[in-house]
Amino acid sequence: AVSLSNCTASLHLALKAVGVGKSDEVIVPSLTFVATVNSVRYLNAKPIFCDVTNCNDLTLDTKLIEPLINEKTKAIIVMHYAGYSCDMKKINDMAKKYDLSVIEDACHAPLSEFGNKKLGSIGDIGCFSFFSNKNISTAEGGMLVTDNADIFEKVKLNRSHGMTSLSYDRSRGHSTSYDVIEFGYNYRMDDLRASLGIVQLKKLEGDIQVRSKVRRKYIKSLSGLSKVIIPFKANINKSSNYIFPIVLKDSSVNIRDQIRFYLDSKGIQTSVHYPAVHRFSIYNSNKIKLPVSEYVSDNLITLPMYSSLTNLEVDYICNELSNALKIYHI
Ligand SMILES: *Cc1c(COP(=O)(O)O)cnc(C)c1O
């Protein structure tokens, strides 16, 4: 594990470490935070967008990946949405068949599992974020994990200017000089944030256990609403429940926005994870179509999710959502 200044740095160094460079292609989801995709562009490589499975499974559709692979493809970045895993068995099999690297954007998924494996430890590299709104936070911070010793050494060099020894080693008298052998960056996490992270890490497991209770309460309270899809409802793997998204059936972006506005007027803050990246101005050039990602982007609402949310509050949220669905006729 290599601590870093944030997860965007982690994704950047991960792609660099597996050898992604100019004109290479990397398969990415569009239903993710933009940093997943920007990291590909940092290396002058080309992100190739892939759709997600359906409204019940917001991770990459493994059936759609293979047709996107060609001789320029170097890697796949998967994103474990809300702490629910991509089909890592199929992804790893495909990566093996075509000699691709697999990078897990595990920002949503600390301690989450696929089978009995922790997300972030299944592909070649896992990337985590400790930004202020994540499951654990150091305000800004990130981590790269790998079981490949070469990747580990490359990332450590690139984290700190490509220098062969660091101030810490020099101050301990181990080394008086250094060489620079990589065109590196300053992507270090500082000691102050690391000390916050150590304390936060101890609280993570307990927090996640309470979140899964909050999720169960939501599922019960929403069960009467026929227009509400709860993604990953049938998933049995352990999840961080980083967020609690719902997708509205037979809806539109206009209806969704009005419902969000109504909830806001009742004191309920919501969000949207995510506006599809391929529709942003800087990515919109080739006019590709990703029907599921686009529908989800337009019709998803992220409801409040945190461990101190009470059953009464979940009932209040679900009642107001039910009222909003009636008002806006869906
Ligand atoms: C937060 C997040 C990032 C970026 O992490 P930073 O630490 O803010 O750079 C990347 N991908 C996903 C899915 C995220 O949620």
Coordinates of C-alpha atoms and ligand atoms in Angstrom, one line a residue:
A1 CA 0.0 0.0 0.0
V2 CA 1.3 3.5 -0.9
S3 CA -0.4 6.5 0.7
L4 CA -0.9 9.4 -1.7
S5 CA -2.3 12.9 -1.8
N6 CA -5.6 11.8 -3.3
C7 CA -7.2 9.1 -5.4
T8 CA -6.9 11.0 -8.6
A9 CA -3.1 10.8 -8.1
S10 CA -3.5 7.1 -7.3
L11 CA -5.4 6.5 -10.6
H12 CA -2.8 8.5 -12.5
L13 CA 0.2 6.5 -11.0
A14 CA -1.6 3.2 -11.4
L15 CA -2.1 3.8 -15.2
K16 CA 1.5 5.0 -15.5
A17 CA 2.8 2.0 -13.6
V18 CA 1.1 -0.5 -15.9
G19 CA 2.6 1.2 -18.9
V20 CA -0.3 3.2 -20.3
G21 CA 1.0 5.9 -22.6
K22 CA 0.3 8.0 -25.6
S23 CA -2.5 6.7 -28.0
D24 CA -3.2 3.7 -25.8
E25 CA -6.8 2.9 -25.0
V26 CA -8.3 2.3 -21.5
I27 CA -11.9 1.1 -21.0
V28 CA -13.7 3.1 -18.4
P29 CA -17.3 3.5 -17.1
S30 CA -19.0 6.8 -17.8
L31 CA -21.2 6.5 -14.6
T32 CA -18.4 7.5 -12.3
F33 CA -16.7 10.6 -10.9
V34 CA -14.9 12.4 -13.7
A35 CA -11.4 11.8 -12.1
T36 CA -11.6 8.1 -13.1
V37 CA -11.6 9.2 -16.8
N38 CA -9.4 12.3 -16.5
S39 CA -6.6 10.1 -15.2
V40 CA -6.4 8.4 -18.6
R41 CA -6.1 11.7 -20.3
Y42 CA -3.2 12.7 -18.0
L43 CA -1.1 10.1 -19.9
N44 CA -2.4 11.2 -23.4
A45 CA -4.2 7.9 -23.6
K46 CA -7.8 7.6 -24.8
P47 CA -10.7 6.7 -22.5
I48 CA -13.1 4.2 -24.2
F49 CA -16.5 4.5 -22.5
C50 CA -18.5 1.4 -21.6
D51 CA -22.1 1.3 -20.4
V52 CA -23.2 -0.2 -17.1
T53 CA -25.4 -3.3 -16.9
N54 CA -28.9 -2.1 -16.0
C55 CA -30.8 0.0 -13.4
N56 CA -30.3 -2.9 -10.8
D57 CA -26.5 -3.2 -11.4
L58 CA -24.7 0.1 -11.9
T59 CA -21.3 -1.5 -12.7
L60 CA -19.7 -2.1 -16.1
D61 CA -21.6 -4.5 -18.3
T62 CA -19.1 -7.2 -18.9
K63 CA -20.8 -8.3 -22.1
L64 CA -20.1 -4.9 -23.6
I65 CA -16.4 -4.8 -22.8
E66 CA -15.1 -7.4 -25.2
P67 CA -16.2 -5.7 -28.4
L68 CA -14.3 -2.5 -27.3
I69 CA -11.0 -4.4 -27.0
N70 CA -8.4 -3.9 -29.8
E71 CA -4.6 -3.9 -30.1
K72 CA -4.4 -0.4 -28.6
T73 CA -6.3 -1.5 -25.4
K74 CA -4.0 -1.6 -22.4
A75 CA -6.2 -1.5 -19.3
I76 CA -9.7 -1.6 -17.8
I77 CA -10.7 0.7 -15.0
V78 CA -13.6 -0.7 -13.0
M79 CA -15.6 1.3 -10.5
H80 CA -17.3 -0.5 -7.6
Y81 CA -20.4 1.6 -7.4
A82 CA -21.6 2.4 -3.8
G83 CA -19.3 -0.5 -2.6
Y84 CA -21.0 -3.1 -4.8
S85 CA -18.6 -5.1 -6.9
C86 CA -18.2 -5.4 -10.6
D87 CA -18.2 -9.0 -11.8
M88 CA -14.4 -9.3 -11.1
K89 CA -14.3 -12.9 -12.2
K90 CA -15.4 -12.1 -15.7
I91 CA -13.3 -8.9 -15.8
N92 CA -10.1 -10.8 -14.7
D93 CA -10.8 -13.6 -17.1
M94 CA -11.1 -11.1 -20.0
A95 CA -8.0 -9.2 -18.9
K96 CA -6.0 -12.5 -18.9
K97 CA -7.3 -13.4 -22.3
Y98 CA -6.3 -10.1 -23.9
D99 CA -3.3 -9.3 -21.6
L100 CA -4.8 -6.2 -20.1
S101 CA -4.2 -4.6 -16.7
V102 CA -7.2 -4.2 -14.3
I103 CA -7.3 -1.1 -12.1
E104 CA -10.1 -1.0 -9.5
D105 CA -11.4 2.5 -8.6
A106 CA -12.4 1.4 -5.1
C107 CA -13.1 4.9 -3.8
H108 CA -16.6 3.8 -2.8
A109 CA -15.6 0.4 -1.5
P110 CA -13.3 0.2 1.5
L111 CA -13.7 -3.2 3.3
S112 CA -16.4 -4.2 0.7
E113 CA -16.1 -7.7 -0.8
F114 CA -16.6 -9.9 -3.9
G115 CA -16.9 -13.4 -2.7
N116 CA -14.5 -13.5 0.2
K117 CA -12.0 -11.0 -1.4
K118 CA -11.7 -7.3 -0.5
L119 CA -12.5 -4.9 -3.4
G120 CA -9.3 -3.2 -4.5
S121 CA -7.3 -6.4 -4.0
I122 CA -8.6 -8.4 -6.9
G123 CA -7.3 -6.6 -10.0
D124 CA -3.7 -5.5 -10.5
I125 CA -4.1 -2.3 -8.6
G126 CA -6.7 -0.8 -6.3
C127 CA -7.2 2.9 -5.7
F128 CA -8.9 4.5 -2.7
S129 CA -9.8 8.0 -1.7
F130 CA -9.9 9.7 1.7
F131 CA -11.6 12.9 0.6
S132 CA -14.0 14.5 3.1
N133 CA -17.1 12.8 1.7
K134 CA -15.8 9.2 1.6
N135 CA -16.3 6.4 4.1
I136 CA -13.1 7.4 5.8
S137 CA -11.5 10.8 5.4
T138 CA -8.2 12.6 5.9
A139 CA -9.9 15.7 4.3
E140 CA -7.8 15.0 1.2
G141 CA -5.9 11.7 0.8
G142 CA -5.6 8.5 -1.2
M143 CA -4.0 5.1 -1.3
L144 CA -2.8 2.7 -4.0
V145 CA -2.7 -1.0 -3.2
T146 CA -1.1 -3.8 -5.2
D147 CA 0.5 -7.2 -4.8
N148 CA 3.0 -6.6 -7.6
A149 CA 6.4 -5.6 -6.3
D150 CA 7.5 -3.9 -9.5
I151 CA 4.3 -1.7 -9.6
F152 CA 4.8 -0.9 -5.9
E153 CA 8.4 0.3 -6.5
K154 CA 7.4 2.4 -9.5
V155 CA 4.6 4.0 -7.7
K156 CA 6.8 4.8 -4.7
L157 CA 9.3 6.5 -7.0
N158 CA 6.7 8.5 -8.9
R159 CA 5.0 9.6 -5.7
S160 CA 8.1 11.6 -4.7
H161 CA 9.8 13.2 -7.8
G162 CA 11.4 9.9 -9.0
M163 CA 14.0 10.3 -6.3
T164 CA 16.0 7.2 -5.2
S165 CA 16.1 8.3 -1.5
L166 CA 13.8 10.5 0.6
S167 CA 14.5 13.2 3.2
Y168 CA 13.4 10.8 5.9
D169 CA 16.2 8.3 4.9
R170 CA 18.8 11.0 4.6
S171 CA 17.9 12.5 8.0
R172 CA 18.4 9.0 9.5
G173 CA 21.9 8.9 7.9
H174 CA 21.1 6.0 5.6
S175 CA 21.9 8.0 2.5
T176 CA 23.5 11.4 1.8
S177 CA 22.7 11.8 -1.8
Y178 CA 20.1 10.8 -4.4
D179 CA 19.5 10.3 -8.0
V180 CA 16.3 11.0 -10.0
I181 CA 15.4 8.1 -12.2
E182 CA 11.8 8.8 -13.1
F183 CA 9.9 11.8 -14.2
G184 CA 7.9 11.8 -11.0
Y185 CA 5.5 14.0 -9.0
N186 CA 4.8 15.3 -5.5
Y187 CA 1.9 13.0 -4.8
R188 CA 2.8 12.3 -1.1
M189 CA 0.3 12.1 1.8
D190 CA 1.7 14.2 4.7
D191 CA 2.2 12.8 8.2
L192 CA -0.6 14.9 9.7
R193 CA -3.2 13.4 7.4
A194 CA -1.7 9.9 7.9
S195 CA -2.3 10.2 11.7
L196 CA -5.9 11.2 11.0
G197 CA -6.3 8.2 8.7
I198 CA -5.0 5.7 11.4
V199 CA -7.7 6.8 13.8
Q200 CA -10.4 6.9 11.1
L201 CA -9.5 3.3 10.0
K202 CA -10.3 2.0 13.5
K203 CA -13.9 3.4 13.2
L204 CA -14.5 2.1 9.6
E205 CA -15.8 -1.5 10.3
G206 CA -18.3 -0.3 13.0
D207 CA -19.6 2.5 10.7
I208 CA -20.1 0.1 7.8
Q209 CA -22.1 -2.3 10.0
V210 CA -24.5 0.5 11.0
R211 CA -24.8 1.6 7.4
S212 CA -26.0 -1.8 6.3
K213 CA -28.8 -1.5 9.0
V214 CA -29.7 1.9 7.5
R215 CA -29.8 0.3 4.1
R216 CA -32.1 -2.5 5.3
K217 CA -34.5 0.0 6.9
Y218 CA -34.6 2.0 3.6
I219 CA -35.4 -1.2 1.6
K220 CA -38.3 -2.0 3.9
S221 CA -39.6 1.6 3.9
L222 CA -39.4 1.9 0.1
S223 CA -41.0 -1.5 -0.6
G224 CA -44.4 -0.1 -1.4
L225 CA -43.2 2.3 -4.1
S226 CA -43.5 0.6 -7.4
K227 CA -41.6 3.4 -9.3
V228 CA -38.5 3.1 -7.2
I229 CA -35.7 0.8 -8.2
I230 CA -33.1 0.0 -5.5
P231 CA -29.9 -0.9 -7.3
F232 CA -28.0 -3.9 -6.0
K233 CA -31.0 -5.0 -4.0
A234 CA -30.3 -8.7 -4.4
N235 CA -26.5 -8.3 -3.8
I236 CA -25.4 -10.4 -0.9
N237 CA -21.7 -9.4 -0.7
K238 CA -20.5 -7.1 2.1
S239 CA -20.6 -3.5 1.1
S240 CA -19.5 -0.2 2.5
N241 CA -22.8 1.4 1.5
Y242 CA -20.9 4.6 0.6
I243 CA -24.1 6.0 -0.8
F244 CA -27.8 5.0 -1.1
P245 CA -29.0 5.5 -4.7
I246 CA -32.5 4.9 -6.1
V247 CA -33.5 5.0 -9.8
L248 CA -37.0 6.2 -10.8
K249 CA -38.9 4.0 -13.3
D250 CA -40.8 5.6 -16.2
S251 CA -39.3 9.0 -15.2
S252 CA -37.4 11.8 -16.9
V253 CA -34.7 14.3 -16.0
N254 CA -37.4 17.0 -15.5
I255 CA -39.5 14.9 -13.1
R256 CA -36.4 13.7 -11.2
D257 CA -35.2 17.3 -10.8
Q258 CA -38.6 18.4 -9.5
I259 CA -38.7 15.6 -7.0
R260 CA -35.2 16.5 -5.8
F261 CA -36.4 20.1 -5.5
Y262 CA -39.4 19.0 -3.5
L263 CA -37.3 16.9 -1.1
D264 CA -34.9 19.8 -0.7
S265 CA -37.9 22.0 0.4
K266 CA -38.6 19.4 3.1
G267 CA -35.0 19.6 4.4
I268 CA -33.8 16.4 2.7
Q269 CA -30.5 16.9 0.9
T270 CA -30.0 14.6 -2.2
S271 CA -27.4 14.2 -4.8
V272 CA -26.8 12.5 -8.2
H273 CA -24.1 9.9 -8.6
Y274 CA -23.3 10.7 -11.4
P275 CA -23.8 13.0 -14.3
A276 CA -22.5 10.7 -17.0
V277 CA -18.9 11.7 -17.9
H278 CA -19.2 11.1 -21.6
R279 CA -21.8 13.9 -21.8
F280 CA -19.5 16.5 -20.3
S281 CA -18.2 19.2 -22.7
I282 CA -14.6 18.0 -22.7
Y283 CA -15.7 14.4 -23.6
N284 CA -18.6 15.0 -25.8
S285 CA -16.8 15.1 -29.1
N286 CA -17.6 11.7 -30.5
K287 CA -21.3 11.6 -29.6
I288 CA -21.3 8.1 -28.3
K289 CA -24.5 6.6 -26.8
L290 CA -24.6 4.8 -23.5
P291 CA -28.4 4.2 -23.0
V292 CA -28.3 2.8 -19.4
S293 CA -25.7 5.3 -18.1
E294 CA -27.7 8.1 -19.6
Y295 CA -31.1 6.9 -18.2
V296 CA -29.5 6.4 -14.8
S297 CA -27.8 9.9 -14.9
D298 CA -31.2 11.5 -15.6
N299 CA -33.3 9.5 -13.2
L300 CA -31.2 8.6 -10.2
I301 CA -31.5 10.2 -6.8
T302 CA -28.9 9.7 -4.1
L303 CA -30.7 9.7 -0.8
P304 CA -29.1 10.6 2.6
M305 CA -26.8 7.7 3.9
Y306 CA -24.8 7.9 7.1
S307 CA -24.6 5.8 10.2
S308 CA -26.3 8.2 12.5
L309 CA -29.4 8.4 10.3
T310 CA -32.3 7.2 12.6
N311 CA -35.2 4.9 11.6
L312 CA -37.6 7.9 12.1
E313 CA -35.5 10.0 9.7
V314 CA -35.5 7.2 7.1
D315 CA -39.3 7.0 7.4
Y316 CA -39.6 10.8 7.0
I317 CA -37.5 10.7 3.8
C318 CA -39.5 7.8 2.3
N319 CA -42.8 9.4 3.2
E320 CA -41.8 12.7 1.5
L321 CA -40.5 10.7 -1.5
S322 CA -43.8 9.0 -1.7
N323 CA -45.6 12.3 -1.6
A324 CA -43.3 13.7 -4.3
L325 CA -44.0 10.7 -6.6
K326 CA -47.8 11.4 -6.2
I327 CA -47.4 15.1 -6.9
Y328 CA -45.4 14.6 -10.0
H329 CA -47.6 11.7 -11.2
I330 CA -45.1 8.9 -11.4
Ligands
LIG1 C1 -13.9 10.5 -4.9 C2 -13.7 9.7 -6.1 C3 -12.5 9.9 -6.9 C4 -11.5 10.9 -6.7 O1 -10.9 10.9 -5.4 P1 -10.0 12.1 -4.9 O2 -9.4 11.6 -3.7 O3 -11.0 13.2 -4.6 O4 -9.0 12.5 -5.9 C5 -12.4 9.0 -8.0 N1 -13.3 8.1 -8.3 C6 -14.4 7.9 -7.6 C7 -15.4 6.9 -7.9 C8 -14.6 8.7 -6.5 O5 -15.8 8.6 -5.7

